[in-house]
CSV table of C-alpha atoms and ligand atoms in Angstrom, one decimal:
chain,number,residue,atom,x,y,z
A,1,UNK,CA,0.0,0.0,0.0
A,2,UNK,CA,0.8,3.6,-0.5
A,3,UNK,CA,1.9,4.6,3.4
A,4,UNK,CA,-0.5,7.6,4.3
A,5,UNK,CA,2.4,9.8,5.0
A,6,UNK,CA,5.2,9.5,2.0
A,7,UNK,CA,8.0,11.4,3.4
A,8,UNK,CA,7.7,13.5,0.1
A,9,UNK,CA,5.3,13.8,-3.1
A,10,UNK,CA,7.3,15.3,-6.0
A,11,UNK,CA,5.8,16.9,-9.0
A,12,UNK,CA,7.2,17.4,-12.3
A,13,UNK,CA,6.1,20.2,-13.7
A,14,UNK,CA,6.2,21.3,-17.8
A,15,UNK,CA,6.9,17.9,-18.8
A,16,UNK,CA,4.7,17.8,-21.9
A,17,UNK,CA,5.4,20.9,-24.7
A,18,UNK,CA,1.9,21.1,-25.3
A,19,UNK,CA,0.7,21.9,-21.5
A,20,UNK,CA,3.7,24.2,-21.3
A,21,UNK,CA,2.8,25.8,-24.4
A,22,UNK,CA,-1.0,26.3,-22.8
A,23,UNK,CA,0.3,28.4,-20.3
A,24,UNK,CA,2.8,30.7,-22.2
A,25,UNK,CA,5.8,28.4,-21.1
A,26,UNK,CA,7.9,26.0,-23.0
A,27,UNK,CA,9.1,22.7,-21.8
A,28,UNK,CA,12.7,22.7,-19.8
A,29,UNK,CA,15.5,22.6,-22.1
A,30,UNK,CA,18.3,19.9,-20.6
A,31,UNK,CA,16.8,19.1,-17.0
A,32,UNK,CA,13.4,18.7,-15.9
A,33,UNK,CA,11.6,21.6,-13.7
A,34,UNK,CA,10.6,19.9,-10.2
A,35,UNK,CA,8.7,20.9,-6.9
A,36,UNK,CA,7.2,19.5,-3.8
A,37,UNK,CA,3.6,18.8,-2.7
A,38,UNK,CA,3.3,18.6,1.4
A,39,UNK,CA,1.9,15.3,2.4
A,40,UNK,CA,-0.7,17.1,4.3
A,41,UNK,CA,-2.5,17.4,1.0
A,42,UNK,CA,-3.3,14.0,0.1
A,43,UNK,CA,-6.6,12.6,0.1
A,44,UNK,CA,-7.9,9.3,-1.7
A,45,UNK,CA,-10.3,8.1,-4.1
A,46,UNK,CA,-13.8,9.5,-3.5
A,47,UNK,CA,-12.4,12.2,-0.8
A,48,UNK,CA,-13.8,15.8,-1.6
A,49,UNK,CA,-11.3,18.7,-2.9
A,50,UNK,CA,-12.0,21.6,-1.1
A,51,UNK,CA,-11.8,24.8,-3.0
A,52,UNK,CA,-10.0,27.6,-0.5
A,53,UNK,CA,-11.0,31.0,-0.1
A,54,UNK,CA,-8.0,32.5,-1.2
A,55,UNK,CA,-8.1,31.4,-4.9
A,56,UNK,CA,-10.6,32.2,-7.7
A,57,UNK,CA,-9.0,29.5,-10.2
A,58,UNK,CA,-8.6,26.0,-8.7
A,59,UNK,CA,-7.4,23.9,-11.5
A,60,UNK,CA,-7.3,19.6,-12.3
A,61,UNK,CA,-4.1,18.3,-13.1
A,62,UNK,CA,-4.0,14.3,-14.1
A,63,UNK,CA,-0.9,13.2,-14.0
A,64,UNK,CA,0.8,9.7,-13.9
A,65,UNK,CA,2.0,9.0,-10.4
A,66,UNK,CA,4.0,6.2,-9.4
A,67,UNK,CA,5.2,4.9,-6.1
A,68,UNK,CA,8.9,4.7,-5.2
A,69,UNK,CA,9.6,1.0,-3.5
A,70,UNK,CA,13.6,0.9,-2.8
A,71,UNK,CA,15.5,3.3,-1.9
A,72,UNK,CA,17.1,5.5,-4.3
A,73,UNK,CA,20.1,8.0,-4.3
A,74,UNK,CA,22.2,9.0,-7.4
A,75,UNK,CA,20.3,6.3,-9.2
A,76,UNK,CA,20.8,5.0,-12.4
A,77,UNK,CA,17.4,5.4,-14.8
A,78,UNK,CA,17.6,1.8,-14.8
A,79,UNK,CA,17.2,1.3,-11.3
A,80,UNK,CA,15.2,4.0,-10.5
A,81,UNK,CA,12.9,2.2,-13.0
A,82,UNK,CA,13.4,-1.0,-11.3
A,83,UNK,CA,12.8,0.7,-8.1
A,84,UNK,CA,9.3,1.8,-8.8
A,85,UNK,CA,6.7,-0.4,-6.8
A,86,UNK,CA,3.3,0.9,-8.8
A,87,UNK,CA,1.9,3.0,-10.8
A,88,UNK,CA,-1.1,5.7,-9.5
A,89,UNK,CA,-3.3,8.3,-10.9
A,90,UNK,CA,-2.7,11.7,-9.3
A,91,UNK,CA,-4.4,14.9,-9.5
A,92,UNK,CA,-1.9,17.7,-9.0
A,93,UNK,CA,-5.0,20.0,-7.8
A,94,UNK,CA,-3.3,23.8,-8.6
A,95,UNK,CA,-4.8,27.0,-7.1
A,96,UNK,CA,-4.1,28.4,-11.0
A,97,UNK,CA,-4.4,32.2,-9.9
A,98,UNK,CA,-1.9,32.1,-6.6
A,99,UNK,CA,0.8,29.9,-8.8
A,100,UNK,CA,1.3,33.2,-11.2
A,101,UNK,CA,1.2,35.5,-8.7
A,102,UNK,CA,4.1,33.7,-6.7
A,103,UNK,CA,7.2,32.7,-7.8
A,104,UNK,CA,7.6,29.3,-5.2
A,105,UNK,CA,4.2,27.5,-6.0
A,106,UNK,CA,4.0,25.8,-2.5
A,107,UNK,CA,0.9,27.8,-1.2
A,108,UNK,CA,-0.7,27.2,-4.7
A,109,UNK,CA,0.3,23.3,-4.9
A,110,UNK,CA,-0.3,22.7,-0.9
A,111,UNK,CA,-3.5,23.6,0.3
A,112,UNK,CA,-5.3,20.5,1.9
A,113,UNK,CA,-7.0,17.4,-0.4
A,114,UNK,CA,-5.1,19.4,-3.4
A,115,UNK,CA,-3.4,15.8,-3.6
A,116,UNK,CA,-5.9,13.5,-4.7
A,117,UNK,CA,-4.2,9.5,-5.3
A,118,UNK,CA,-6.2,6.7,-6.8
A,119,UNK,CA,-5.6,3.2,-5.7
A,120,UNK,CA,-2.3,1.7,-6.6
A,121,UNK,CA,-1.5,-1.1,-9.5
A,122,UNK,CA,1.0,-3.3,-8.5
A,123,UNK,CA,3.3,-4.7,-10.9
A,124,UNK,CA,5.5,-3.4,-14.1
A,125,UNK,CA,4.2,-1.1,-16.4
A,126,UNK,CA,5.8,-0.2,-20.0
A,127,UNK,CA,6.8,3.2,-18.9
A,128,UNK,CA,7.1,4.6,-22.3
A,129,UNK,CA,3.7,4.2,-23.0
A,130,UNK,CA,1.2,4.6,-20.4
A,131,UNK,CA,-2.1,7.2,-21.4
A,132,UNK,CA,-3.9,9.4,-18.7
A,133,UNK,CA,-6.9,10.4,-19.2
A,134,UNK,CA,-9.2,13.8,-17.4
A,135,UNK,CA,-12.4,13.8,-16.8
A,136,UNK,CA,-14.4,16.6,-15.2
A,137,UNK,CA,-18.5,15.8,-15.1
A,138,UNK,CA,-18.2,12.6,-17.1
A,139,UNK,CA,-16.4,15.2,-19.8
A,140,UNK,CA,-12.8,14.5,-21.2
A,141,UNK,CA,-10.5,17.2,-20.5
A,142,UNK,CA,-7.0,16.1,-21.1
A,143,UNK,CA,-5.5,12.6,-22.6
A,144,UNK,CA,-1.8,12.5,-22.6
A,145,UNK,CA,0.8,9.8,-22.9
A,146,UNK,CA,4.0,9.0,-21.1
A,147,UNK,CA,5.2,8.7,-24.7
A,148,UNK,CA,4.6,12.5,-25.3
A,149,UNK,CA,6.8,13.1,-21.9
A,150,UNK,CA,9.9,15.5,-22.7
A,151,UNK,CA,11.8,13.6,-19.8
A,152,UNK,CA,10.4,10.0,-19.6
A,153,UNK,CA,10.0,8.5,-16.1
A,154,UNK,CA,12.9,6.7,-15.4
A,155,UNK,CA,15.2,10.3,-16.4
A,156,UNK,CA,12.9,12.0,-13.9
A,157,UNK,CA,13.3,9.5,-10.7
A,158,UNK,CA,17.5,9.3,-11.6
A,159,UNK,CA,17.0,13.2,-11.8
A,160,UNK,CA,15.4,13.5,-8.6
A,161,UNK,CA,17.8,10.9,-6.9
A,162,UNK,CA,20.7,13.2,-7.7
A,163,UNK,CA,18.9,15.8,-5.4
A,164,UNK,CA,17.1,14.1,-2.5
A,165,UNK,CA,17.0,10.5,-1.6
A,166,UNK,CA,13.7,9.2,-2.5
A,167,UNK,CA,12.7,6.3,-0.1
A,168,UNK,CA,9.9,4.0,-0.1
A,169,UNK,CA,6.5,5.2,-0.4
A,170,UNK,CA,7.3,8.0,-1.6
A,171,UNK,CA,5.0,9.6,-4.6
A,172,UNK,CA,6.0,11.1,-8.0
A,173,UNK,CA,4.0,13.0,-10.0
A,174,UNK,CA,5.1,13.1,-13.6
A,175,UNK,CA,3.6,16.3,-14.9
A,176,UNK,CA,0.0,16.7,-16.7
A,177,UNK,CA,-0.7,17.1,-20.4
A,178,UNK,CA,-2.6,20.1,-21.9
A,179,UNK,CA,-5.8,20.6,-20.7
A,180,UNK,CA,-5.6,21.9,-17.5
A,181,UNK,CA,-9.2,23.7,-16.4
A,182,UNK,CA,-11.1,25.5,-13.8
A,183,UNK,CA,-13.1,23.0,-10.8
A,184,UNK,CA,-16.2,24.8,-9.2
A,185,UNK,CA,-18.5,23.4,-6.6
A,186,UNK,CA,-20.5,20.2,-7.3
A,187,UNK,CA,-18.0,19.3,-10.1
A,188,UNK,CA,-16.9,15.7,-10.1
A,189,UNK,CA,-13.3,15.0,-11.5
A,190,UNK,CA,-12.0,11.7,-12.7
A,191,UNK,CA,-8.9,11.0,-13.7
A,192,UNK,CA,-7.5,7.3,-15.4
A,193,UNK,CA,-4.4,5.6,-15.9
A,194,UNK,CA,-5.2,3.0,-18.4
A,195,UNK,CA,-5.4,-0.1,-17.5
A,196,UNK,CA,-3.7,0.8,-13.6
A,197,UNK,CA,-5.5,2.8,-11.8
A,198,UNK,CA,-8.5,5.0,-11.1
A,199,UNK,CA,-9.6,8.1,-9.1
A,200,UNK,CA,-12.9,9.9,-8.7
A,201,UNK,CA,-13.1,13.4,-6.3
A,202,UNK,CA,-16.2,15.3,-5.7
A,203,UNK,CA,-14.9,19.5,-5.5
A,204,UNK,CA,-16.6,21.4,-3.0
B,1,ZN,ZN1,1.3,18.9,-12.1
């Protein structure tokens, strides 16, 4: 199981051109652009996220997460590949409006339930080609695939492992496709994984 409290959730952020592109950015040029999530702000499947006062534009992100099962520091992207123990749909909930007006994003990324985690799939996964799908209201908002990444999964985790020791149960977030849209009260947002994993949140 994914432990309740990783010691860390890790987003990638910009890591397809078209979502970059979306939002006036382009993707990183030679290393990939990372940030944190607190693990204050997970919630699981069926969980409501709660839209906070202090933004006007909470946003969906559906990203493919996956969960870190060894130990890894100054890893190889072989065995940070080897190292991952499942694969999870995320949604990087984003308070849109506070993210451009700061320039860390960790009030915008943290706030409470903006870490929604669907149930984990066990098991390998062809990591070059795994498609997430958005849905808000039974709608599709974004489809993306791991193929379209512009630093696959296995760069990101060595990547990261360079930086900060990522230990088990730990949670990475590999960035979300274009897309990206506004939640509002009553709004229910899915996003899939083919073929691993799930996740459905009421917004409120
Ligand atoms: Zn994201």
């Amino acid at each position: 199981m994914l432990s309740p409290r990783p010691s860390k959730i890790v987003c990638i952020g910009r890591n397809y051109a078209d979502h970059a592109k979306e939002l006036g950015n382009t993707v990183p040029d030679a290393e990939p652009l990372f940030f944190l999530k607190p693990p204050s702000s997970l919630i699981w499947n069926g969980d409501a996220i709660v839209l906070p006062s202090q933004s006007q534009q909470v946003e969906h992100e559906g990203e493919i997460g996956v969960i870190i099962g060894a130990t890894l520091r100054n890893a190889s992207e072989a065995d940070a590949a080897g190292a991952i123990r499942g694969i999870v749909a995320v949604n990087d909930v984003t308070a849109r409006d506070l993210q451009k007006k700061d320039s860390q994003w960790t009030r915008a990324k943290g706030f409470d339930t903006f870490c929604a985690v669907g149930e984990v799939h066990f098991g390998s996964a062809d990591l070059g080609n795994i498609e997430v799908i958005t849905r808000v209201n039974g709608v599709e908002k974004q489809r993306g695939n791991s193929n379209q990444m512009a630093f696959s999964i296995p760069f990101c985790l060595s990547y990261i492992s360079k930086i900060m020791t990522l230990e088990p149960g730990d949670l990475v977030a590999t960035g979300t496709p274009a897309g990206v849209g506004r939640l509002s009260s009553g709004d229910v947002v899915e996003v899939e994984v083919v073929g691993f994993s799930k996740l459905r949140n009421p917004v409120r």
